[in-house]
Coordinates of N, CA and C in Angstrom, one line a residue:
M176 N 0.8 -1.2 0.0 CA 0.0 0.0 0.0 C 0.9 1.3 0.0
K177 N 1.9 1.2 0.8 CA 2.8 2.4 0.8 C 3.4 2.6 -0.5
K178 N 3.8 1.6 -1.2 CA 4.4 1.7 -2.5 C 3.4 2.3 -3.5
F179 N 2.1 1.9 -3.4 CA 1.1 2.4 -4.2 C 1.0 3.9 -4.1
F180 N 0.9 4.4 -2.8 CA 0.8 5.9 -2.6 C 2.0 6.6 -3.1
T181 N 3.2 6.0 -2.9 CA 4.4 6.6 -3.4 C 4.4 6.8 -4.9
L182 N 3.9 5.7 -5.6 CA 3.8 5.8 -7.1 C 2.8 6.9 -7.5
C183 N 1.6 7.0 -6.8 CA 0.6 8.0 -7.2 C 1.2 9.4 -7.0
F184 N 2.0 9.6 -5.8 CA 2.5 10.9 -5.5 C 3.6 11.2 -6.6
S185 N 4.4 10.3 -7.1 CA 5.4 10.5 -8.1 C 4.7 10.9 -9.4
L186 N 3.6 10.3 -9.8 CA 2.9 10.6 -11.0 C 2.3 12.1 -10.9
L187 N 1.8 12.4 -9.7 CA 1.2 13.7 -9.5 C 2.3 14.8 -9.6
M188 N 3.4 14.5 -9.1 CA 4.6 15.5 -9.1 C 5.0 15.6 -10.6
G189 N 5.0 14.5 -11.3 CA 5.4 14.6 -12.7 C 4.5 15.5 -13.5
C190 N 3.2 15.3 -13.3 CA 2.2 16.2 -14.0 C 2.3 17.6 -13.6
A191 N 2.6 17.8 -12.3 CA 2.7 19.2 -11.8 C 3.9 19.9 -12.4
A192 N 5.0 19.1 -12.6 CA 6.2 19.7 -13.2 C 6.0 20.1 -14.6
L193 N 5.2 19.3 -15.4 CA 4.9 19.6 -16.7 C 4.0 20.9 -16.8
N194 N 3.0 20.9 -16.0 CA 2.1 22.0 -16.0 C 2.7 23.3 -15.5
A195 N 3.7 23.2 -14.7 CA 4.4 24.4 -14.2 C 5.2 25.1 -15.3
Q196 N 5.4 24.3 -16.4 CA 6.2 24.9 -17.5 C 5.3 25.8 -18.3
V197 N 4.0 25.9 -18.0 CA 3.1 26.8 -18.8 C 3.2 28.2 -18.1
I198 N 4.1 29.0 -18.6 CA 4.4 30.3 -18.0 C 4.5 31.3 -19.1
G199 N 4.6 32.6 -18.6 CA 4.9 33.7 -19.5 C 3.9 33.8 -20.7
G200 N 2.6 34.2 -20.3 CA 1.6 34.4 -21.4 C 1.1 33.0 -21.8
N201 N 1.0 32.1 -20.9 CA 0.4 30.8 -21.2 C 1.2 30.0 -22.3
V202 N 2.4 30.2 -22.5 CA 3.2 29.5 -23.4 C 3.9 28.3 -22.7
D203 N 3.5 27.1 -23.2 CA 4.0 25.9 -22.6 C 5.5 25.7 -23.0
Q204 N 6.3 25.3 -22.1 CA 7.8 25.2 -22.4 C 8.3 23.7 -22.3
A205 N 7.3 22.8 -22.2 CA 7.8 21.4 -22.1 C 8.4 20.9 -23.4
V206 N 8.0 21.4 -24.5 CA 8.5 21.0 -25.8 C 8.9 22.3 -26.5
Q207 N 10.1 22.4 -27.1 CA 10.6 23.6 -27.7 C 11.1 23.4 -29.1
F208 N 11.1 24.5 -29.9 CA 11.8 24.4 -31.2 C 13.3 24.6 -31.0
T209 N 14.0 23.8 -31.8 CA 15.5 24.0 -31.8 C 15.9 24.0 -33.3
D210 N 17.1 24.6 -33.5 CA 17.7 24.5 -34.9 C 18.4 23.2 -35.1
A211 N 19.1 23.1 -36.2 CA 19.7 21.8 -36.6 C 20.8 21.3 -35.6
I212 N 21.4 22.3 -34.9 CA 22.5 22.0 -33.9 C 22.1 22.1 -32.5
G213 N 20.8 22.2 -32.2 CA 20.3 22.1 -30.9 C 20.0 23.4 -30.2
N214 N 20.3 24.5 -30.8 CA 20.0 25.8 -30.2 C 18.5 26.1 -30.1
T215 N 18.0 26.5 -28.9 CA 16.6 26.8 -28.8 C 16.2 28.0 -29.6
I216 N 15.1 27.9 -30.3 CA 14.5 28.9 -31.1 C 13.3 29.5 -30.3
A217 N 13.5 30.8 -29.9 CA 12.5 31.4 -28.9 C 11.2 31.6 -29.5
N218 N 10.2 31.6 -28.7 CA 8.8 32.0 -29.1 C 8.8 33.3 -29.7
G219 N 8.1 33.4 -30.9 CA 8.0 34.7 -31.7 C 9.0 34.9 -32.7
T220 N 10.0 33.9 -32.8 CA 11.1 34.1 -33.8 C 10.7 34.0 -35.2
N221 N 11.2 34.9 -36.1 CA 11.1 34.7 -37.5 C 12.4 34.0 -38.0
F222 N 12.2 32.8 -38.6 CA 13.3 32.0 -38.9 C 13.4 31.7 -40.4
T223 N 14.6 31.9 -41.0 CA 14.8 31.7 -42.4 C 15.0 30.2 -42.7
A224 N 14.2 29.6 -43.6 CA 14.4 28.2 -44.0 C 14.9 28.2 -45.5
N225 N 16.1 27.8 -45.7 CA 16.7 27.8 -47.0 C 17.6 26.6 -47.3
I226 N 17.3 25.5 -46.7 CA 18.0 24.3 -47.0 C 17.4 23.6 -48.3
V227 N 18.0 23.8 -49.4 CA 17.5 23.4 -50.7 C 18.0 22.0 -51.1
H228 N 17.1 21.1 -51.4 CA 17.5 19.8 -51.9 C 17.1 19.7 -53.4
S229 N 18.0 19.4 -54.3 CA 17.7 19.3 -55.7 C 17.9 17.8 -56.1
E230 N 17.1 17.4 -57.1 CA 17.1 16.0 -57.5 C 16.6 15.9 -58.9
S231 N 17.3 15.0 -59.7 CA 16.9 14.7 -61.1 C 16.0 13.4 -61.0
V232 N 14.8 13.5 -61.6 CA 13.9 12.3 -61.5 C 13.5 11.9 -62.9
E233 N 13.7 10.7 -63.3 CA 13.3 10.2 -64.6 C 11.8 9.7 -64.5
I234 N 10.9 10.5 -65.1 CA 9.5 10.2 -65.0 C 9.0 9.3 -66.1
A235 N 9.8 9.2 -67.2 CA 9.5 8.2 -68.3 C 10.8 8.0 -68.9
P236 N 10.9 6.9 -69.7 CA 12.2 6.6 -70.4 C 12.7 7.8 -71.2
G237 N 13.9 8.3 -70.8 CA 14.5 9.4 -71.4 C 14.0 10.8 -71.1
V238 N 13.0 10.8 -70.2 CA 12.4 12.1 -69.7 C 12.8 12.4 -68.3
V239 N 13.7 13.3 -68.1 CA 14.2 13.7 -66.7 C 13.7 15.1 -66.4
V240 N 13.2 15.2 -65.2 CA 12.8 16.5 -64.7 C 13.6 16.8 -63.4
E241 N 13.8 18.1 -63.2 CA 14.5 18.6 -61.9 C 13.5 18.9 -60.9
T242 N 13.7 18.4 -59.7 CA 12.8 18.8 -58.5 C 13.6 19.5 -57.4
K243 N 12.9 20.3 -56.7 CA 13.5 21.0 -55.5 C 12.6 21.0 -54.3
T244 N 13.2 20.8 -53.2 CA 12.5 20.9 -51.9 C 13.2 21.8 -51.0
V245 N 12.5 22.6 -50.2 CA 13.2 23.5 -49.3 C 12.8 23.1 -47.9
D246 N 13.8 22.8 -47.1 CA 13.6 22.3 -45.7 C 14.0 23.4 -44.7
S247 N 13.5 23.4 -43.5 CA 13.8 24.4 -42.4 C 15.0 23.9 -41.6
G248 N 15.2 22.6 -41.3 CA 16.2 22.1 -40.4 C 15.7 22.3 -38.9
V249 N 14.4 22.7 -38.7 CA 13.9 22.9 -37.4 C 13.5 21.6 -36.7
Q250 N 13.7 21.4 -35.5 CA 13.3 20.2 -34.7 C 12.5 20.6 -33.5
I251 N 11.8 19.7 -32.9 CA 11.2 19.9 -31.6 C 11.9 19.0 -30.6
L252 N 12.0 19.5 -29.4 CA 12.8 18.9 -28.3 C 11.9 18.8 -27.1
N253 N 11.8 17.6 -26.5 CA 11.1 17.5 -25.2 C 12.1 17.7 -24.1
T254 N 11.9 18.8 -23.4 CA 12.8 19.2 -22.3 C 12.3 18.8 -20.9
S255 N 11.1 18.1 -20.9 CA 10.5 17.7 -19.7 C 11.1 16.4 -19.3
E256 N 10.7 15.9 -18.1 CA 11.2 14.6 -17.6 C 10.3 13.5 -17.8
S257 N 9.4 13.6 -18.7 CA 8.5 12.5 -19.0 C 8.1 12.6 -20.5
A258 N 7.5 11.5 -21.0 CA 7.0 11.5 -22.4 C 5.8 12.4 -22.5
V259 N 5.7 13.0 -23.7 CA 4.6 14.0 -23.9 C 4.0 13.6 -25.3
G260 N 2.7 14.0 -25.5 CA 2.1 14.0 -26.8 C 2.1 15.3 -27.5
V261 N 2.5 15.3 -28.7 CA 2.7 16.6 -29.5 C 2.1 16.5 -30.9
L262 N 1.6 17.6 -31.3 CA 1.2 17.9 -32.7 C 1.6 19.3 -33.0
L263 N 1.6 19.7 -34.3 CA 2.0 21.0 -34.7 C 0.8 21.7 -35.4
K264 N 0.4 22.9 -35.0 CA -0.6 23.7 -35.6 C 0.1 24.6 -36.7
C265 N -0.3 24.4 -37.9 CA 0.4 25.2 -39.0 C -0.6 26.0 -39.8
K266 N -0.1 27.1 -40.3 CA -0.9 28.0 -41.1 C 0.0 28.6 -42.2
V267 N -0.3 28.4 -43.5 CA 0.4 28.9 -44.6 C 0.0 30.3 -44.8
N268 N 0.8 31.3 -44.6 CA 0.5 32.7 -44.9 C 0.7 33.1 -46.3
S269 N 1.7 32.5 -47.0 CA 1.9 32.8 -48.4 C 2.7 31.7 -49.0
V270 N 2.6 31.6 -50.3 CA 3.4 30.6 -51.0 C 3.5 31.0 -52.5
D271 N 4.6 30.9 -53.1 CA 4.8 31.2 -54.5 C 5.6 30.1 -55.2
N272 N 5.1 29.5 -56.2 CA 5.8 28.5 -56.9 C 6.1 27.2 -56.1
G273 N 5.0 26.8 -55.4 CA 5.2 25.6 -54.6 C 4.0 25.3 -53.7
G274 N 4.2 24.2 -52.9 CA 3.2 23.8 -51.9 C 3.8 23.2 -50.7
F275 N 3.2 23.4 -49.5 CA 3.8 22.9 -48.3 C 3.2 21.6 -47.8
Q276 N 3.9 20.8 -47.0 CA 3.4 19.7 -46.2 C 4.3 19.6 -45.0
V277 N 3.7 19.0 -43.9 CA 4.4 18.8 -42.7 C 4.4 17.3 -42.3
C278 N 5.5 16.8 -41.9 CA 5.6 15.4 -41.6 C 6.3 15.2 -40.2
L279 N 5.7 14.3 -39.5 CA 6.2 13.8 -38.2 C 6.3 12.3 -38.2
Q280 N 7.5 11.8 -38.0 CA 7.7 10.4 -38.0 C 7.2 9.7 -39.2
G281 N 7.3 10.3 -40.4 CA 6.9 9.7 -41.7 C 5.5 9.9 -42.1
S282 N 4.7 10.5 -41.2 CA 3.3 10.7 -41.5 C 3.1 12.2 -42.0
C283 N 2.7 12.4 -43.2 CA 2.7 13.7 -43.8 C 1.3 14.2 -44.0
V284 N 1.1 15.5 -43.8 CA -0.2 16.2 -44.0 C 0.0 17.4 -44.9
P285 N -0.7 17.6 -46.0 CA -0.6 18.8 -46.9 C -1.1 20.0 -46.2
L286 N -0.5 21.1 -46.5 CA -1.0 22.4 -45.9 C -1.5 23.3 -47.0
N287 N -2.7 23.8 -46.8 CA -3.3 24.7 -47.8 C -3.2 26.1 -47.4
L288 N -3.0 27.0 -48.4 CA -2.9 28.5 -48.1 C -4.1 29.0 -47.3
G289 N -3.7 29.7 -46.2 CA -4.8 30.4 -45.4 C -5.5 29.5 -44.5
Q290 N -5.3 28.2 -44.5 CA -6.0 27.3 -43.6 C -5.1 26.8 -42.4
E291 N -5.8 26.7 -41.3 CA -5.1 26.2 -40.1 C -5.2 24.7 -40.1
T292 N -4.0 24.0 -40.1 CA -4.0 22.5 -40.2 C -3.1 21.9 -39.2
N293 N -3.5 20.8 -38.6 CA -2.7 20.1 -37.6 C -1.9 19.0 -38.2
S294 N -0.7 18.8 -37.7 CA 0.1 17.7 -38.2 C -0.4 16.4 -37.5
S295 N 0.2 15.3 -37.9 CA -0.1 14.0 -37.2 C 0.3 14.2 -35.7
F296 N -0.2 13.3 -34.8 CA 0.1 13.3 -33.4 C 1.2 12.3 -33.2
V297 N 2.2 12.7 -32.4 CA 3.3 11.8 -32.0 C 3.6 11.9 -30.5
I298 N 4.2 10.8 -30.0 CA 4.7 10.8 -28.6 C 6.2 11.0 -28.6
L299 N 6.6 12.0 -27.8 CA 8.0 12.3 -27.8 C 8.6 12.0 -26.4
Q300 N 9.6 11.1 -26.4 CA 10.1 10.7 -25.1 C 10.9 11.8 -24.4
S301 N 11.1 11.8 -23.1 CA 11.9 12.8 -22.4 C 13.3 12.9 -23.0
G302 N 13.7 14.2 -23.3 CA 15.0 14.5 -23.8 C 15.2 14.2 -25.3
A303 N 14.2 13.6 -25.9 CA 14.3 13.3 -27.4 C 13.9 14.5 -28.2
S304 N 14.6 14.5 -29.4 CA 14.3 15.5 -30.4 C 13.8 14.9 -31.7
L305 N 13.0 15.6 -32.5 CA 12.4 15.1 -33.7 C 12.4 16.2 -34.8
P306 N 12.9 16.0 -36.0 CA 12.8 16.9 -37.1 C 11.3 17.1 -37.4
I307 N 10.8 18.4 -37.6 CA 9.4 18.5 -37.9 C 9.2 18.3 -39.4
D308 N 10.2 18.4 -40.2 CA 10.1 18.1 -41.7 C 8.9 18.9 -42.3
L309 N 8.9 20.2 -42.0 CA 7.9 21.0 -42.7 C 8.6 21.6 -43.9
H310 N 8.2 21.2 -45.1 CA 9.0 21.6 -46.3 C 8.1 22.1 -47.4
L311 N 8.8 22.9 -48.3 CA 8.2 23.5 -49.4 C 8.6 22.7 -50.7
N312 N 7.6 22.0 -51.3 CA 7.9 21.4 -52.6 C 7.7 22.4 -53.7
V313 N 8.8 22.6 -54.4 CA 8.9 23.6 -55.5 C 8.2 23.1 -56.8
D314 N 7.3 23.9 -57.4 CA 6.6 23.5 -58.6 C 7.6 23.5 -59.8
D315 N 8.2 24.6 -60.0 CA 9.1 24.8 -61.1 C 10.5 25.0 -60.6
A316 N 11.3 24.0 -60.8 CA 12.7 24.0 -60.2 C 13.6 25.0 -60.8
T317 N 13.2 25.6 -62.0 CA 14.0 26.6 -62.6 C 13.7 28.0 -62.2
A318 N 12.7 28.2 -61.4 CA 12.3 29.5 -60.9 C 12.4 29.6 -59.4
A319 N 12.5 30.8 -58.9 CA 12.5 31.1 -57.5 C 11.2 30.7 -56.8
A320 N 11.4 30.2 -55.5 CA 10.2 29.9 -54.7 C 10.3 30.5 -53.4
T321 N 9.2 30.9 -52.8 CA 9.2 31.5 -51.5 C 7.9 31.1 -50.8
G322 N 7.8 31.3 -49.5 CA 6.6 31.0 -48.7 C 6.8 31.3 -47.2
E323 N 5.7 31.4 -46.5 CA 5.8 31.7 -45.1 C 4.7 30.9 -44.3
V324 N 5.2 30.2 -43.2 CA 4.3 29.4 -42.5 C 4.4 29.7 -41.0
E325 N 3.2 29.9 -40.3 CA 3.2 30.0 -38.9 C 3.1 28.5 -38.3
V326 N 3.9 28.2 -37.4 CA 3.9 26.9 -36.8 C 4.0 26.9 -35.3
Q327 N 3.1 26.3 -34.6 CA 3.0 26.3 -33.1 C 3.0 24.9 -32.6
I328 N 3.7 24.7 -31.5 CA 3.7 23.4 -30.8 C 2.5 23.3 -29.9
M329 N 1.8 22.2 -30.0 CA 0.6 21.9 -29.2 C 0.9 20.6 -28.4
R330 N 1.0 20.7 -27.1 CA 1.2 19.5 -26.2 C -0.2 19.1 -25.8
H331 N -0.4 17.8 -25.9 CA -1.7 17.2 -25.5 C -1.5 16.1 -24.4
N332 N -2.5 15.8 -23.6 CA -2.5 14.7 -22.8 C -2.7 13.4 -23.7
I333 N -2.2 12.3 -23.2 CA -2.3 11.1 -24.0 C -3.4 10.2 -23.5
V334 N -4.2 9.7 -24.5 CA -5.3 8.8 -24.2 C -5.2 7.6 -25.1
M335 N -5.9 6.5 -24.9 CA -5.9 5.4 -25.8 C -7.2 5.4 -26.7
D336 N -7.0 5.2 -28.0 CA -8.2 5.3 -28.8 C -8.8 3.9 -28.9
E337 N -9.9 3.7 -29.7 CA -10.7 2.5 -29.7 C -9.9 1.3 -30.2
Y338 N -8.7 1.5 -30.8 CA -7.9 0.4 -31.3 C -6.7 0.1 -30.3
G339 N -6.8 0.8 -29.1 CA -5.7 0.6 -28.1 C -4.4 1.3 -28.5
Q340 N -4.5 2.3 -29.3 CA -3.3 3.1 -29.7 C -3.3 4.5 -29.0
P341 N -2.1 5.0 -28.7 CA -2.1 6.3 -28.0 C -2.6 7.4 -29.0
A342 N -3.3 8.3 -28.5 CA -3.9 9.4 -29.3 C -3.9 10.7 -28.4
A343 N -4.2 11.8 -29.1 CA -4.2 13.1 -28.4 C -5.5 13.2 -27.6
G344 N -5.4 13.6 -26.4 CA -6.6 13.8 -25.5 C -7.1 15.3 -25.7
D345 N -8.1 15.6 -24.8 CA -8.7 16.9 -24.9 C -7.9 18.0 -24.2
E346 N -7.0 17.7 -23.3 CA -6.3 18.7 -22.6 C -5.1 19.2 -23.5
T347 N -5.1 20.5 -23.7 CA -4.2 21.1 -24.7 C -3.3 22.2 -24.0
Y348 N -2.0 22.2 -24.3 CA -1.1 23.1 -23.7 C -0.4 23.8 -24.9
P349 N -0.9 25.0 -25.3 CA -0.2 25.7 -26.4 C 1.2 26.1 -26.1
G350 N 2.1 25.8 -27.0 CA 3.6 26.1 -26.8 C 4.1 27.2 -27.7
S351 N 5.4 27.2 -28.0 CA 6.0 28.3 -28.8 C 5.4 28.3 -30.2
K352 N 5.3 29.5 -30.7 CA 4.9 29.7 -32.1 C 6.0 30.5 -32.8
I353 N 6.5 30.0 -34.0 CA 7.5 30.7 -34.8 C 6.9 30.9 -36.2
I354 N 7.6 31.8 -36.9 CA 7.3 32.0 -38.3 C 8.5 31.5 -39.2
L355 N 8.2 30.6 -40.1 CA 9.3 30.1 -41.0 C 9.1 30.7 -42.3
A356 N 10.1 31.4 -42.7 CA 10.2 32.1 -44.0 C 11.0 31.3 -45.0
Y357 N 10.4 30.7 -46.0 CA 11.0 29.7 -46.9 C 11.5 30.5 -48.2
T358 N 12.7 30.1 -48.6 CA 13.2 30.7 -49.9 C 14.2 29.7 -50.5
T359 N 14.2 29.8 -51.8 CA 15.3 29.0 -52.5 C 16.6 29.8 -52.6
D360 N 16.6 31.0 -52.1 CA 17.8 31.8 -52.1 C 18.7 31.3 -51.0
Q361 N 19.8 30.7 -51.3 CA 20.6 30.1 -50.3 C 21.7 31.1 -49.8
T362 N 21.6 32.4 -50.1 CA 22.5 33.4 -49.5 C 21.9 33.9 -48.2
A363 N 20.6 33.5 -47.9 CA 20.0 33.9 -46.6 C 20.3 32.7 -45.7
G364 N 21.1 33.0 -44.7 CA 21.6 31.9 -43.8 C 20.5 31.4 -42.9
I365 N 20.5 30.1 -42.7 CA 19.4 29.5 -41.9 C 19.5 29.9 -40.4
T366 N 20.7 30.3 -40.0 CA 20.9 30.7 -38.6 C 20.5 32.2 -38.4
D367 N 20.0 32.8 -39.4 CA 19.5 34.2 -39.3 C 18.1 34.3 -38.6
A368 N 18.1 34.0 -37.4 CA 16.8 34.0 -36.6 C 16.7 35.4 -36.0
T369 N 15.5 36.1 -36.3 CA 15.2 37.4 -35.8 C 14.4 37.3 -34.5
V370 N 15.1 37.8 -33.4 CA 14.4 37.8 -32.1 C 14.5 39.2 -31.4
A371 N 13.6 39.5 -30.6 CA 13.6 40.8 -29.9 C 14.7 40.8 -28.9
E372 N 15.1 42.1 -28.6 CA 16.1 42.2 -27.6 C 15.7 41.7 -26.2
S373 N 14.4 41.6 -26.0 CA 13.9 41.1 -24.7 C 14.2 39.6 -24.5
N374 N 14.6 39.0 -25.6 CA 15.0 37.6 -25.5 C 16.4 37.4 -25.0
E375 N 17.1 38.4 -24.5 CA 18.4 38.3 -24.0 C 18.4 37.5 -22.7
V376 N 19.4 36.6 -22.6 CA 19.5 35.8 -21.4 C 20.0 36.7 -20.2
V377 N 19.3 36.7 -19.1 CA 19.8 37.5 -18.0 C 20.2 36.7 -16.8
A378 N 19.9 35.4 -16.8 CA 20.3 34.5 -15.7 C 20.2 33.0 -16.2
R379 N 21.0 32.2 -15.6 CA 21.1 30.8 -15.9 C 21.3 30.0 -14.7
Y380 N 20.5 28.9 -14.5 CA 20.6 28.1 -13.3 C 20.7 26.6 -13.6
T381 N 21.2 25.8 -12.7 CA 21.1 24.3 -12.8 C 19.7 23.9 -12.2
L382 N 19.4 22.6 -12.4 CA 18.1 22.2 -11.9 C 17.9 22.3 -10.4
D383 N 19.0 22.3 -9.7 CA 18.9 22.5 -8.2 C 19.0 23.9 -7.7
G384 N 18.9 24.9 -8.7 CA 18.8 26.3 -8.4 C 20.1 27.0 -8.3
R385 N 21.2 26.4 -8.6 CA 22.6 27.0 -8.5 C 22.8 27.9 -9.7
A386 N 23.2 29.2 -9.5 CA 23.5 30.1 -10.6 C 24.7 29.7 -11.3
I387 N 24.7 29.8 -12.7 CA 25.9 29.5 -13.5 C 26.1 30.6 -14.5
D388 N 27.4 30.8 -14.9 CA 27.7 31.9 -15.8 C 27.6 31.4 -17.3
A389 N 27.7 30.1 -17.6 CA 27.7 29.6 -18.9 C 26.9 28.3 -19.0
P390 N 26.5 27.9 -20.2 CA 25.7 26.7 -20.3 C 26.5 25.5 -19.8
Q391 N 25.8 24.6 -19.1 CA 26.5 23.4 -18.6 C 25.7 22.2 -19.2
K392 N 26.4 21.1 -19.4 CA 25.8 19.9 -20.0 C 24.6 19.4 -19.1
G393 N 23.5 19.1 -19.7 CA 22.3 18.7 -19.0 C 21.2 19.7 -19.1
V394 N 20.3 19.7 -18.2 CA 19.1 20.7 -18.2 C 19.5 22.0 -17.6
N395 N 19.5 23.1 -18.3 CA 19.7 24.4 -17.7 C 18.4 25.2 -17.6
I396 N 18.2 25.9 -16.6 CA 17.0 26.8 -16.4 C 17.5 28.2 -16.8
V397 N 16.9 28.7 -17.9 CA 17.4 30.0 -18.5 C 16.3 31.1 -18.3
K398 N 16.7 32.2 -17.8 CA 15.7 33.3 -17.6 C 16.0 34.4 -18.6
Y399 N 15.0 34.9 -19.3 CA 15.2 35.9 -20.3 C 14.7 37.3 -19.8
A400 N 15.1 38.3 -20.5 CA 14.8 39.7 -20.0 C 13.3 40.0 -20.1
D401 N 12.6 39.3 -20.9 CA 11.1 39.5 -21.0 C 10.4 38.8 -19.9
G402 N 11.1 38.1 -19.0 CA 10.5 37.5 -17.8 C 10.2 36.0 -18.0
R403 N 10.4 35.4 -19.2 CA 10.2 34.0 -19.4 C 11.3 33.2 -18.8
T404 N 11.0 32.0 -18.3 CA 11.9 31.1 -17.8 C 11.8 29.8 -18.6
V405 N 12.9 29.3 -19.1 CA 12.8 28.2 -20.0 C 13.8 27.1 -19.6
K406 N 13.4 25.8 -19.8 CA 14.3 24.7 -19.6 C 15.0 24.4 -20.9
V407 N 16.3 24.4 -20.9 CA 17.1 24.2 -22.1 C 18.1 23.0 -21.9
V408 N 18.0 22.0 -22.8 CA 18.8 20.8 -22.7 C 20.2 21.1 -23.4
V409 N 21.3 21.1 -22.8 CA 22.6 21.3 -23.3 C 23.3 20.0 -23.5
K410 N 23.7 19.6 -24.7 CA 24.3 18.3 -25.0 C 25.8 18.4 -24.9

């Protein structure tokens, strides 16, 4: 019986720790956007996506066409201490010479201009990262292509569906929202993320509350000038 109550208490503390990350204007921090090398992309960032993949495809004997795809290199990272359910809310603001789709763990959903669309639902383990694979398929590979997508992390509670598979529950925790600006112009660096001066780091702590001057391996608690406090995993 004592072990049972201890287990229940541990589960409650885990839930409380996740919900405590809903801070600073109701922005959930359990799952965060990161770039290709693991740097956190702050809420409200305008991020340039210009990783262009070109390929020659033979669509018929002797008939070869050039294709292009533009990727962002953006990932989502679970900074919490337990598994979470995640999907992405996406809205295409503009697109020229192409079309968007978002894929999570191989399941892809097309995105239509002006419509708000959810990606597939995935379960992300503690400390795990996953490429969001939100890309622009270029119609005419010989011409320039551009587009802009708003994408927001939505954390859900996990329930079991009628087939006994994990699915998104009704409890929703809105997370960071960023704007991805897509272009086939590779002179615009992918690391050119535009953030406000209020996103300056003013303090950094370990999980046990000890102040540190520089990032340390593991989970860091980072406080920004705009009042947000964020968990950042440093590898």
